[in-house]
Tab-separated table of C-alpha atoms and ligand atoms in Angstrom:
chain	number	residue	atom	x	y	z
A	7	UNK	CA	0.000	0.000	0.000
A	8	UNK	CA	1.379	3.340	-0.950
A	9	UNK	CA	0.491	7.062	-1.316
A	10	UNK	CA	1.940	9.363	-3.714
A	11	UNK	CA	2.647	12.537	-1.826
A	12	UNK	CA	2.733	15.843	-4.079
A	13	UNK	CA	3.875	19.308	-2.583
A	14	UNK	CA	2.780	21.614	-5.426
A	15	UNK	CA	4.752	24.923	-5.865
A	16	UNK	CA	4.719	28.004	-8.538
A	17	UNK	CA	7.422	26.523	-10.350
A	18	UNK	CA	8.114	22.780	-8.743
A	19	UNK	CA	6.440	19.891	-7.970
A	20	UNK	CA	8.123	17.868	-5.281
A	21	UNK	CA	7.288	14.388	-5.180
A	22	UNK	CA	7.286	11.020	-2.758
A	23	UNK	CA	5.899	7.582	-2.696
A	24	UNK	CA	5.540	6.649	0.834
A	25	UNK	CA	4.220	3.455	2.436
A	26	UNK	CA	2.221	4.880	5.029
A	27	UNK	CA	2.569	1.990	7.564
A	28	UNK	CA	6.202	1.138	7.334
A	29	UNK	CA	7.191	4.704	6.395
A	30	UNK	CA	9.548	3.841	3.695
A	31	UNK	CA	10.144	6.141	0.698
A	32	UNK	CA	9.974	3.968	-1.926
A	33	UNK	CA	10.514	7.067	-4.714
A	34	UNK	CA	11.101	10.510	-4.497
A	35	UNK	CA	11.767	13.606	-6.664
A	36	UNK	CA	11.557	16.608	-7.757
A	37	UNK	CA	10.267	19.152	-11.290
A	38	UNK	CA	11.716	22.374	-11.442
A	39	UNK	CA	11.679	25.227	-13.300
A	40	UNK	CA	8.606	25.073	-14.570
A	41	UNK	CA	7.535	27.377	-17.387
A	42	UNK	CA	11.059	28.634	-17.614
A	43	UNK	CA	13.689	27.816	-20.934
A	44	UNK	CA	15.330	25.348	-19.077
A	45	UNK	CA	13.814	22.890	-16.814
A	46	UNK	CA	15.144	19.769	-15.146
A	47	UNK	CA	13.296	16.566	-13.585
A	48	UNK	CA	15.068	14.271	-11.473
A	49	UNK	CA	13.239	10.571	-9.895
A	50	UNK	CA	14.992	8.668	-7.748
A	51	UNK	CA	14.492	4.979	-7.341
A	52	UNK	CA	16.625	1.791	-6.308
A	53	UNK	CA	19.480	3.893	-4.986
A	54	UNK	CA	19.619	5.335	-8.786
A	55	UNK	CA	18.571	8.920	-9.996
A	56	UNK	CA	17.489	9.788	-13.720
A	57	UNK	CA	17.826	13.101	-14.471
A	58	UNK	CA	16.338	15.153	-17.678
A	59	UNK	CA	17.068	18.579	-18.477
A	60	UNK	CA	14.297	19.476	-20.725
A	61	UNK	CA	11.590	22.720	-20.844
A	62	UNK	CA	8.550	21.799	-18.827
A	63	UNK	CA	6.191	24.248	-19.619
A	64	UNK	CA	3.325	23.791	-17.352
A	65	UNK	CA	2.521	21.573	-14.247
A	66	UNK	CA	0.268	19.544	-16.385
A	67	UNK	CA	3.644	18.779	-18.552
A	68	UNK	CA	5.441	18.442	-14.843
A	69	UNK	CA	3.388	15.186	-13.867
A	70	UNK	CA	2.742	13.574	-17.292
A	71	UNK	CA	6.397	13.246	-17.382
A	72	UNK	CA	6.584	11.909	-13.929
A	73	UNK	CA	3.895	9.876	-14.405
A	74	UNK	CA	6.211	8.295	-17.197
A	75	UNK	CA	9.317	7.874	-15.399
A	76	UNK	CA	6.780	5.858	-12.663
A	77	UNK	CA	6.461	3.933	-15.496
A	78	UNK	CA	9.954	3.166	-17.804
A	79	UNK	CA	12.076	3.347	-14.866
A	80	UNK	CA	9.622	1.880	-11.756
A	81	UNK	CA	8.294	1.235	-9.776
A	82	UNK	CA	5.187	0.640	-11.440
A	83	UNK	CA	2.277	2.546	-9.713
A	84	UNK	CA	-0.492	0.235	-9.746
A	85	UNK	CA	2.093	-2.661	-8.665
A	86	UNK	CA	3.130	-0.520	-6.139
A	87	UNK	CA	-0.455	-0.554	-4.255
A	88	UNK	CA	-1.157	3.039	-5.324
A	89	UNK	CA	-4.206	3.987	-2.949
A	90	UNK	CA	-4.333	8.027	-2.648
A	91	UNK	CA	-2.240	10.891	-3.865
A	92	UNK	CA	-2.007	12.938	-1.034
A	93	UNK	CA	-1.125	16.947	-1.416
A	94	UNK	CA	0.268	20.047	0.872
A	95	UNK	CA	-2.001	22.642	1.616
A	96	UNK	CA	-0.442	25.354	3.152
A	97	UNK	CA	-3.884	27.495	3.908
A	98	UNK	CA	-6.844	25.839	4.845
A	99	UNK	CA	-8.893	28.466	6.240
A	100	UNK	CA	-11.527	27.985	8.755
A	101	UNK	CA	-12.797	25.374	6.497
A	102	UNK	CA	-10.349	22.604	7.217
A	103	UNK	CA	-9.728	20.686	10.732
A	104	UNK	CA	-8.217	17.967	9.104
A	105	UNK	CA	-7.233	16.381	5.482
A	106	UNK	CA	-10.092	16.578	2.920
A	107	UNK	CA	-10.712	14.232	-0.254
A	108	UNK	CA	-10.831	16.285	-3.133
A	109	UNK	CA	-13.871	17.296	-5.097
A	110	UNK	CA	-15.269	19.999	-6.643
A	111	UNK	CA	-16.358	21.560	-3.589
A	112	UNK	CA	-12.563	21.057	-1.501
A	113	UNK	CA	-11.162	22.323	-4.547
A	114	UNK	CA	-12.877	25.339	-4.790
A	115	UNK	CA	-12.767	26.101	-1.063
A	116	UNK	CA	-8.849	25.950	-1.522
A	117	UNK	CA	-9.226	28.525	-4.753
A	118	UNK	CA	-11.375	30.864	-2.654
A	119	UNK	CA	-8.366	31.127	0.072
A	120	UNK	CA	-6.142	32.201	-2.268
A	121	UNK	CA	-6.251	35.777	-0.674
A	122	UNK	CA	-5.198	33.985	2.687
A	123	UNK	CA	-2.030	31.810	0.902
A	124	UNK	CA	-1.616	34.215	-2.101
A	125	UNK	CA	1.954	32.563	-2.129
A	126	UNK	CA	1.192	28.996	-2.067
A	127	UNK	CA	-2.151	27.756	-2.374
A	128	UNK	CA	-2.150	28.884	-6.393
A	129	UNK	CA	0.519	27.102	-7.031
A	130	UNK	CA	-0.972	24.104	-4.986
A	131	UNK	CA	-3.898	24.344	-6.978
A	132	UNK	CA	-2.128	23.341	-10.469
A	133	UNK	CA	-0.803	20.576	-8.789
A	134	UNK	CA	-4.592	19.253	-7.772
A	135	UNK	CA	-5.934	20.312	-10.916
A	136	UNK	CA	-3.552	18.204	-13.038
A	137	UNK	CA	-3.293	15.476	-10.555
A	138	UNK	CA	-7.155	15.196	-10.425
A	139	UNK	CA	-7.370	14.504	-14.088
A	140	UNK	CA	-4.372	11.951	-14.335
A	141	UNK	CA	-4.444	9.461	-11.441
A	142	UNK	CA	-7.966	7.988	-10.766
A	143	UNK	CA	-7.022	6.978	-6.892
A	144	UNK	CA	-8.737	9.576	-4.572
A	145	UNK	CA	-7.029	13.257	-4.386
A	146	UNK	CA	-6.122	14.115	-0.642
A	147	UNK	CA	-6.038	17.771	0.635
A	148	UNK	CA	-4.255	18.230	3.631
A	149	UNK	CA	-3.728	21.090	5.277
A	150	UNK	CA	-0.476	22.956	7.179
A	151	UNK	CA	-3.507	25.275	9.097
A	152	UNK	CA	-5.572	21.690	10.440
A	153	UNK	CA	-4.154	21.119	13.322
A	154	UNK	CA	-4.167	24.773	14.619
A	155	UNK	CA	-7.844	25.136	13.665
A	156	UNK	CA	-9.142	24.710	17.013
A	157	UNK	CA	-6.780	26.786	19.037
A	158	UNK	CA	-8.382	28.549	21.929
A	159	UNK	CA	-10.131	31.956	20.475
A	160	UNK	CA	-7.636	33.610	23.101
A	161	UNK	CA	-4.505	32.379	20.707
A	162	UNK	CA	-6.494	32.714	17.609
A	163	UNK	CA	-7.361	36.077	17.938
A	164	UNK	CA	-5.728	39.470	17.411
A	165	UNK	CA	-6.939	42.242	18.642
A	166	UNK	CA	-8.725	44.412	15.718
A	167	UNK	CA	-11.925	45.886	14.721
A	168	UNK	CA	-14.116	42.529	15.278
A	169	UNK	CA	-16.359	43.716	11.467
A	170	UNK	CA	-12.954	43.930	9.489
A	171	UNK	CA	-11.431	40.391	11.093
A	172	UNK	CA	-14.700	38.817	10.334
A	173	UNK	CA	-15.125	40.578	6.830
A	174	UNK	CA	-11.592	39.843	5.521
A	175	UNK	CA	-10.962	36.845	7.918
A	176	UNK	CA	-8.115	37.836	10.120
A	177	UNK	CA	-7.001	35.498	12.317
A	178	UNK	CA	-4.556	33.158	13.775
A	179	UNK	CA	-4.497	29.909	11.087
A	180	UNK	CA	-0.749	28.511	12.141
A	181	UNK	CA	1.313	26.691	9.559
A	182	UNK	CA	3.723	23.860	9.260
A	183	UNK	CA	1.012	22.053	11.204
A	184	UNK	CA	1.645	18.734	9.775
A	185	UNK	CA	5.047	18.609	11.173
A	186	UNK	CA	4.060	19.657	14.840
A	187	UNK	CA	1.129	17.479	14.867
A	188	UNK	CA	2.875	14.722	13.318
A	189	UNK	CA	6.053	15.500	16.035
A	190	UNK	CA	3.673	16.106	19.176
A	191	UNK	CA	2.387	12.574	18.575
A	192	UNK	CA	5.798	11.027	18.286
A	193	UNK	CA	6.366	12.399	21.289
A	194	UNK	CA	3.684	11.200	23.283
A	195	UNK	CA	4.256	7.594	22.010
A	196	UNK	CA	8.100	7.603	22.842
A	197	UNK	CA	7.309	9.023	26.125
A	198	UNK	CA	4.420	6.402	26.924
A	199	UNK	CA	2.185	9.302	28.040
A	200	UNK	CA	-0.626	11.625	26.671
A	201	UNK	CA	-1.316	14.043	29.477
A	202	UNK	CA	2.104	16.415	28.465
A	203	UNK	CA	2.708	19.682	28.175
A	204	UNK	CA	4.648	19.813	24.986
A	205	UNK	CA	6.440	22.835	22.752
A	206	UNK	CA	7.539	21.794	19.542
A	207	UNK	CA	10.442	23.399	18.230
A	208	UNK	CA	10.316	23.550	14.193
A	209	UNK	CA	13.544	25.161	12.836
A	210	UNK	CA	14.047	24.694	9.375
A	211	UNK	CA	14.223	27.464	6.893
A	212	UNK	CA	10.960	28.352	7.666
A	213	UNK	CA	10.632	27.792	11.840
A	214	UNK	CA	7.410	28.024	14.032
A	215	UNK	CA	7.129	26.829	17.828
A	216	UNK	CA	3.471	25.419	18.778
A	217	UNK	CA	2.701	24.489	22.260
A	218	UNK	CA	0.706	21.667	22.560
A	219	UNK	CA	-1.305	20.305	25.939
A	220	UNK	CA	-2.662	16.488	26.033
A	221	UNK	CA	-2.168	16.284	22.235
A	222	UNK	CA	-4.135	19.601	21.346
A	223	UNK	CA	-2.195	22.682	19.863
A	224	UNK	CA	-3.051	25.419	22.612
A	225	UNK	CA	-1.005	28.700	20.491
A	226	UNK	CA	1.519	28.502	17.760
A	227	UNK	CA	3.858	31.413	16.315
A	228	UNK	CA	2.828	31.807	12.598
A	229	UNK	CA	0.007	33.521	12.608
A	230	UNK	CA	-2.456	34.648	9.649
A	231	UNK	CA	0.596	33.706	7.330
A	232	UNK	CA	3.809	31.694	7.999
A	233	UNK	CA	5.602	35.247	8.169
A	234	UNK	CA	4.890	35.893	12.046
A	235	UNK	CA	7.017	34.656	14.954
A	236	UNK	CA	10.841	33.396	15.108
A	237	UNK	CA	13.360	34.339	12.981
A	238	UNK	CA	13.541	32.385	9.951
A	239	UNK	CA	16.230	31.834	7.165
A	240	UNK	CA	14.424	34.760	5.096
A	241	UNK	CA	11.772	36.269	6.992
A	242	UNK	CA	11.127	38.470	9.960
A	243	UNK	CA	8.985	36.706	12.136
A	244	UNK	CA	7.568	39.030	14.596
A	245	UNK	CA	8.196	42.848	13.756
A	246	UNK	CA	6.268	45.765	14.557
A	247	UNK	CA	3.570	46.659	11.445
A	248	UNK	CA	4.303	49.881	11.861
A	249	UNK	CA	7.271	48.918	9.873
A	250	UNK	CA	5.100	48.806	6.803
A	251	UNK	CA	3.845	52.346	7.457
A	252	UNK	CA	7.192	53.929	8.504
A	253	UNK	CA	8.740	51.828	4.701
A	254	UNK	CA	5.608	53.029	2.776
A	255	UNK	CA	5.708	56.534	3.784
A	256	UNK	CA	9.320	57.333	3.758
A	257	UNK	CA	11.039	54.769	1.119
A	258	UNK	CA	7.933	54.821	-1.230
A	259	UNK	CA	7.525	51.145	-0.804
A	260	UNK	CA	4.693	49.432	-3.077
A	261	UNK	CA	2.930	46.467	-0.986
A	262	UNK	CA	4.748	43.728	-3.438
A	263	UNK	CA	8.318	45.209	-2.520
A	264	UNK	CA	7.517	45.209	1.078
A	265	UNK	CA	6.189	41.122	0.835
A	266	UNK	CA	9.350	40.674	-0.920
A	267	UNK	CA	11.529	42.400	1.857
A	268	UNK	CA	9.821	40.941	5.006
A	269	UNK	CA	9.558	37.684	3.510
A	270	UNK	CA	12.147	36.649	1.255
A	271	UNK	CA	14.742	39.003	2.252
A	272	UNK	CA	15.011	39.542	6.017
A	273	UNK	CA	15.509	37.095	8.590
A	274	UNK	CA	19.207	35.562	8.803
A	275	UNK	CA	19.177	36.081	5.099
A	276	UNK	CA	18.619	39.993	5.814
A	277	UNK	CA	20.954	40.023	9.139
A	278	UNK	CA	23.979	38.246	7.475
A	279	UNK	CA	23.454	37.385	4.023
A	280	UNK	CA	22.999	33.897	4.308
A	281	UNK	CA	19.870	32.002	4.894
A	282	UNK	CA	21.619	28.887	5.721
A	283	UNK	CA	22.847	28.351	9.601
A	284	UNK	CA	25.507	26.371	8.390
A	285	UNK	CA	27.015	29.310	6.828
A	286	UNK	CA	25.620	31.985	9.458
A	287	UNK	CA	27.453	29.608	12.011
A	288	UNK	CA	30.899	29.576	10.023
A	289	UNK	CA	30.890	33.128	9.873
A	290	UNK	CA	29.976	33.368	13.597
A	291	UNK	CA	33.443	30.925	14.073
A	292	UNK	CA	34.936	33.227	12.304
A	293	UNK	CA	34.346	36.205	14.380
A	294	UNK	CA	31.913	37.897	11.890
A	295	UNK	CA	29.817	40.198	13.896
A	296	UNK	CA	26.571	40.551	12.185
A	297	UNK	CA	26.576	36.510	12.215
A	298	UNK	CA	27.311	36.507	15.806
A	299	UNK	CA	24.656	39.269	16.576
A	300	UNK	CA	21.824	37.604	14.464
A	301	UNK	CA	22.581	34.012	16.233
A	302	UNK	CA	21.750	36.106	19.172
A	303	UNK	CA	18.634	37.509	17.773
A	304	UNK	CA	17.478	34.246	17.025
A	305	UNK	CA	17.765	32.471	20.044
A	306	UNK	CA	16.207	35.677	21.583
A	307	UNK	CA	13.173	34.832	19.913
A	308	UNK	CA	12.945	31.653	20.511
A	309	UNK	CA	13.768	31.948	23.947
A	310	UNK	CA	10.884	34.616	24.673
A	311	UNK	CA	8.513	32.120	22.912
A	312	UNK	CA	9.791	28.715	25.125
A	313	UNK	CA	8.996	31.211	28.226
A	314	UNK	CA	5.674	32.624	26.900
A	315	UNK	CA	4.743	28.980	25.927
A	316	UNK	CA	5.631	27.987	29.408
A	317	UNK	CA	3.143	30.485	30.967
A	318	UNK	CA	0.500	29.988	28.859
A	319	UNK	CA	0.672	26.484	29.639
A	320	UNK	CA	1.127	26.638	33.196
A	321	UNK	CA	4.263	24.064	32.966
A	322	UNK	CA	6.323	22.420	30.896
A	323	UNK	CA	6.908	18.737	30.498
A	324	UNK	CA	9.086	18.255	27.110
A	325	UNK	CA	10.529	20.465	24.392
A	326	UNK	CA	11.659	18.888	20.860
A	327	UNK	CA	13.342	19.863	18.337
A	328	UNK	CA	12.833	19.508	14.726
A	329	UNK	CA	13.566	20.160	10.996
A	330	UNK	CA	17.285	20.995	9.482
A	331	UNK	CA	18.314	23.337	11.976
A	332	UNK	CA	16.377	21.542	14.998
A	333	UNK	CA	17.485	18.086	13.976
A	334	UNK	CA	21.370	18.939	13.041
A	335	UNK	CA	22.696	21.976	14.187
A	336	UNK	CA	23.680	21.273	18.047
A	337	UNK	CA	25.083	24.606	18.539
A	338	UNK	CA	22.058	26.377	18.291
A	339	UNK	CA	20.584	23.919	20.605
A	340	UNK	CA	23.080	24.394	22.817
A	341	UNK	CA	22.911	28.269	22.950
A	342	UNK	CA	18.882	27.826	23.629
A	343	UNK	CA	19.289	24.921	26.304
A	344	UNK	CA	21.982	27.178	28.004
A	345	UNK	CA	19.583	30.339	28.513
A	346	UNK	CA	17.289	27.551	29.920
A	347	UNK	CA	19.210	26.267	32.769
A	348	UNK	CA	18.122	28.191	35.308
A	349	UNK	CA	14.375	26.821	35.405
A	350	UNK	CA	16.044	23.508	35.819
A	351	UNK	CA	16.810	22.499	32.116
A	352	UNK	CA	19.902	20.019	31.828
A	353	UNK	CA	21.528	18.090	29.271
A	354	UNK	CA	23.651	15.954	28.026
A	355	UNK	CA	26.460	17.818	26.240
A	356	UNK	CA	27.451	14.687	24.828
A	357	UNK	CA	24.089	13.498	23.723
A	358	UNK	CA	23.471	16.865	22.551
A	359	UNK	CA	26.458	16.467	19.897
A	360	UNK	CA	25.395	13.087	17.935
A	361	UNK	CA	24.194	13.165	14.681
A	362	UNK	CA	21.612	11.027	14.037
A	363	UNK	CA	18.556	10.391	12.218
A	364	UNK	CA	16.900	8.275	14.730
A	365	UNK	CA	14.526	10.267	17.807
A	366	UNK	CA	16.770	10.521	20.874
A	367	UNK	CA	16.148	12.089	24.515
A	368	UNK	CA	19.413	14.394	25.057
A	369	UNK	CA	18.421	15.789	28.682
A	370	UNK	CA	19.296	14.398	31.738
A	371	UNK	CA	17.305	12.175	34.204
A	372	UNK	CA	17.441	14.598	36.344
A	373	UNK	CA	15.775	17.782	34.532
A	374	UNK	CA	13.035	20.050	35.032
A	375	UNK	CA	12.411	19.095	31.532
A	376	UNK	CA	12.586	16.654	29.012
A	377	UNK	CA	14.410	17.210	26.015
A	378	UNK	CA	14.517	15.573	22.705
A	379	UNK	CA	15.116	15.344	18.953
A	380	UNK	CA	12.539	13.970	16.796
A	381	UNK	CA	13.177	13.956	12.893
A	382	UNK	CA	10.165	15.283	11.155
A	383	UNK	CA	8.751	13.489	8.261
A	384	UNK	CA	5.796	15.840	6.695
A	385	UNK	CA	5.673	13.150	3.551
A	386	UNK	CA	4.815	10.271	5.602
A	387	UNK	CA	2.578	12.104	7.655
A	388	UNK	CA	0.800	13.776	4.604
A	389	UNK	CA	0.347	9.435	3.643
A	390	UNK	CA	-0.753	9.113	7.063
A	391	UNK	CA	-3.590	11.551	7.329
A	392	UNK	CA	-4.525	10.682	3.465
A	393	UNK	CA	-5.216	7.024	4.506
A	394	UNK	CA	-7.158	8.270	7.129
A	395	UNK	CA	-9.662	10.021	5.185
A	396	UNK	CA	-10.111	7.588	2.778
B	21	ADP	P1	12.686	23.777	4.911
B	21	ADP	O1	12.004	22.424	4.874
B	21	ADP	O2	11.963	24.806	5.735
B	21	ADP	O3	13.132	24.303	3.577
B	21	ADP	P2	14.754	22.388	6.399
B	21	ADP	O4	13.928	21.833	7.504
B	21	ADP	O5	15.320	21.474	5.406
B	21	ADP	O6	14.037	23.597	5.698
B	21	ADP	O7	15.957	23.210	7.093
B	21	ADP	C1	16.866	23.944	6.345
B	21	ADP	C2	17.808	24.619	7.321
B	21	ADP	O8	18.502	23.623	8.076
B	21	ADP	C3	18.896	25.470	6.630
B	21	ADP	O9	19.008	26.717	7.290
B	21	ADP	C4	20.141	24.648	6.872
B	21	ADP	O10	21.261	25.464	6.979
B	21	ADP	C5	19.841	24.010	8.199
B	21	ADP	N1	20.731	22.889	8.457
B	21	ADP	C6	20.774	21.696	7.853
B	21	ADP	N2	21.803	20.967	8.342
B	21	ADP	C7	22.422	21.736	9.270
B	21	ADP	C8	23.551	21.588	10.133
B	21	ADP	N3	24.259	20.486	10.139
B	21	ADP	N4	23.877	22.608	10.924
B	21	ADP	C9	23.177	23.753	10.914
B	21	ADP	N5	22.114	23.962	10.158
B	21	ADP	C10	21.734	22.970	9.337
């Protein structure tokens, strides 16, 4: 039994066959540069990759061709137990609490929230158009807002004329809630226990924390879009809106310039240069001082979130961490778990410092708090929450 797992984007399609029991990939890969001169496909299966450099001028093109290479070079879909095809949503809206089969209806619920996820859910949408017409297993939605639909109205909220939330549907949706939800349960199952208070750390290029109490997401740091809280390789995260005023007024900045800026050009990215923390951590070594300054910044952030967390919780029982920078980079762990010791936090510097793909406790017996590393695996649990539906 398999699912084909599709995360749609304006010019790539990113693609995995997952057995959602085991959790193997069984095929991956990846269509980019889509509608541009040059485009390149690359499937990998059996420890071998094909590549093709060749224009691919629409998504429709995109998955035809993979569709093909499923074919001549395997594994063979229908052999391969093909049951769903299972796609990222990034905004779900109010609409969504959890993954949707596609019909008419889902589909055009996910078109009309294109003003909430004018960045991704077009693009999302040519995947699920295409994908509709060419594979005739059900079409899964599922959603990076779900499991942050039901957070208390006290996180959900901001505070703004009630008539223009309500009109234009401000709110609090979360994102990247596939990866907490999927890492909150890992948690709970390694841990043998369900009544925890949990913050999930998710620090990738894009990073959110949730806080999460007896398995239900209580607040969460991306707010109406994935641009609000920590400090991400190119974004902001939290910054004062006045920002946008003070840009608008006295730089002459047009709306598109200032997404650009706050979202694809700020961040580490705007601090050092670099988006990457491997490279904002070499230049750190090296003694460069805007590296050093924005490391500082960022564990700021994060810090004032793992304390706000705590309150609004009223305790804290575990804190993971997750994605590139969560799962590799032990020297920003260490520089957060440091400004934690004194509420009680210890671990184990050792434990701390191995690389590893597998989920791993790195505190001590002995702490306030437990502390761990859990590998997130959004394909597998996009397969997961498919199967479910269907
Ligand atoms: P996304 O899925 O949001 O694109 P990832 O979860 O793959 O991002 O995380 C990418 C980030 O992880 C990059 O900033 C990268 O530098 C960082 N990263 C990966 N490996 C390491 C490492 N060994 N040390 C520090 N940062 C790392």
């Amino acid at each position: 039994m398999t699912v084909l797992v599709i995360n749609s984007g304006s010019s790539s399609i990113k693609y995995q066959l997952v057995n959602p029991e085991t959790g193997e990939s069984i095929a991956s890969g990846l269509v980019e540069r889509i509608g541009e001169p040059e485009g390149h496909i690359e499937h990998n299966y059996n420890g071998t990759t094909t590549d093709i450099n060749e224009p691919v001028p629409d998504h429709g093109v995109g998955l035809r061709e993979v569709i093909r290479l499923f074919n001549e070079v395997g594994p063979n879909l229908d052999e391969a137990g093909i049951k769903a095809v299972g796609h990222r949503v990034v905004q779900g809206g109010k609409h969504f609490d959890k993954a949707a089969v596609i019909d008419d209806r889902v589909e055009g619920l996910i078109e009309e929230l294109i003003p909430l996820g004018p960045l991704h859910n077009p693009a999302h949408l040519k995947g699920i158009k295409v994908a509709r017409e060419l594979f005739d297993v059900p079409n899964v939605a599922v959603f990076d807002t779900a499991f942050f639909q039901h957070l208390p109205a006290e996180a959900a909220t901001y505070a703004i004329d009630r008539e223009v939330a309500e009109k234009y549907q401000i709110r609090r949706y979360g994102a990247h809630g596939t990866s907490h939800q999927f890492i909150s349960r890992k948690v709970t199952e390694m841990l043998g226990r369900d009544d925890l208070k949990q913050i999930v750390l998710h620090l990738g290029n894009g990073a959110s924390v949730s806080a999460v109490v007896n398995g239900e997401a209580v607040d969460t740091s991306m707010g109406l879009t994935p641009l609000e809280g920590l400090v991400m390789g190119t974004r902001t995260g939290d910054i004062d809106p006045a920002a946008v005023f003070h840009l608008a007024r006295q730089a002459g900045m047009s709306i598109d310039e200032l997404d650009t800026l706050f979202n694809k050009q700020s961040g580490l990215k705007g601090l050092t240069g670099s988006n990457d923390m491997r490279s904002v951590w070499e230049m750190a070594h090296e003694g460069n001082e805007n590296a050093i300054e924005a490391l500082e910044v960022y564990i700021h952030r994060l810090l004032k979130y793992v304390g706000s967390y705590t309150a609004v919780m009223g305790g804290l029982d575990v804190l993971t961490f997750t994605a590139g920078v969560g799962e590799n980079s032990w020297e920003t762990r260490k520089m957060l778990l440091d400004r934690l010791a004194p509420f009680g936090v210890k671990y184990d510097a050792d434990k701390n410092m191995v690389r590893s793909k597998e989920p791993r406790v790195i505190s001590t017996p002995d702490s306030a708090v437990t502390v761990l590393v859990v590998p997130t695996n959004e394909e597998l649990s996009i397969a997961q929450q498919a199967m479910e539906v269907i």
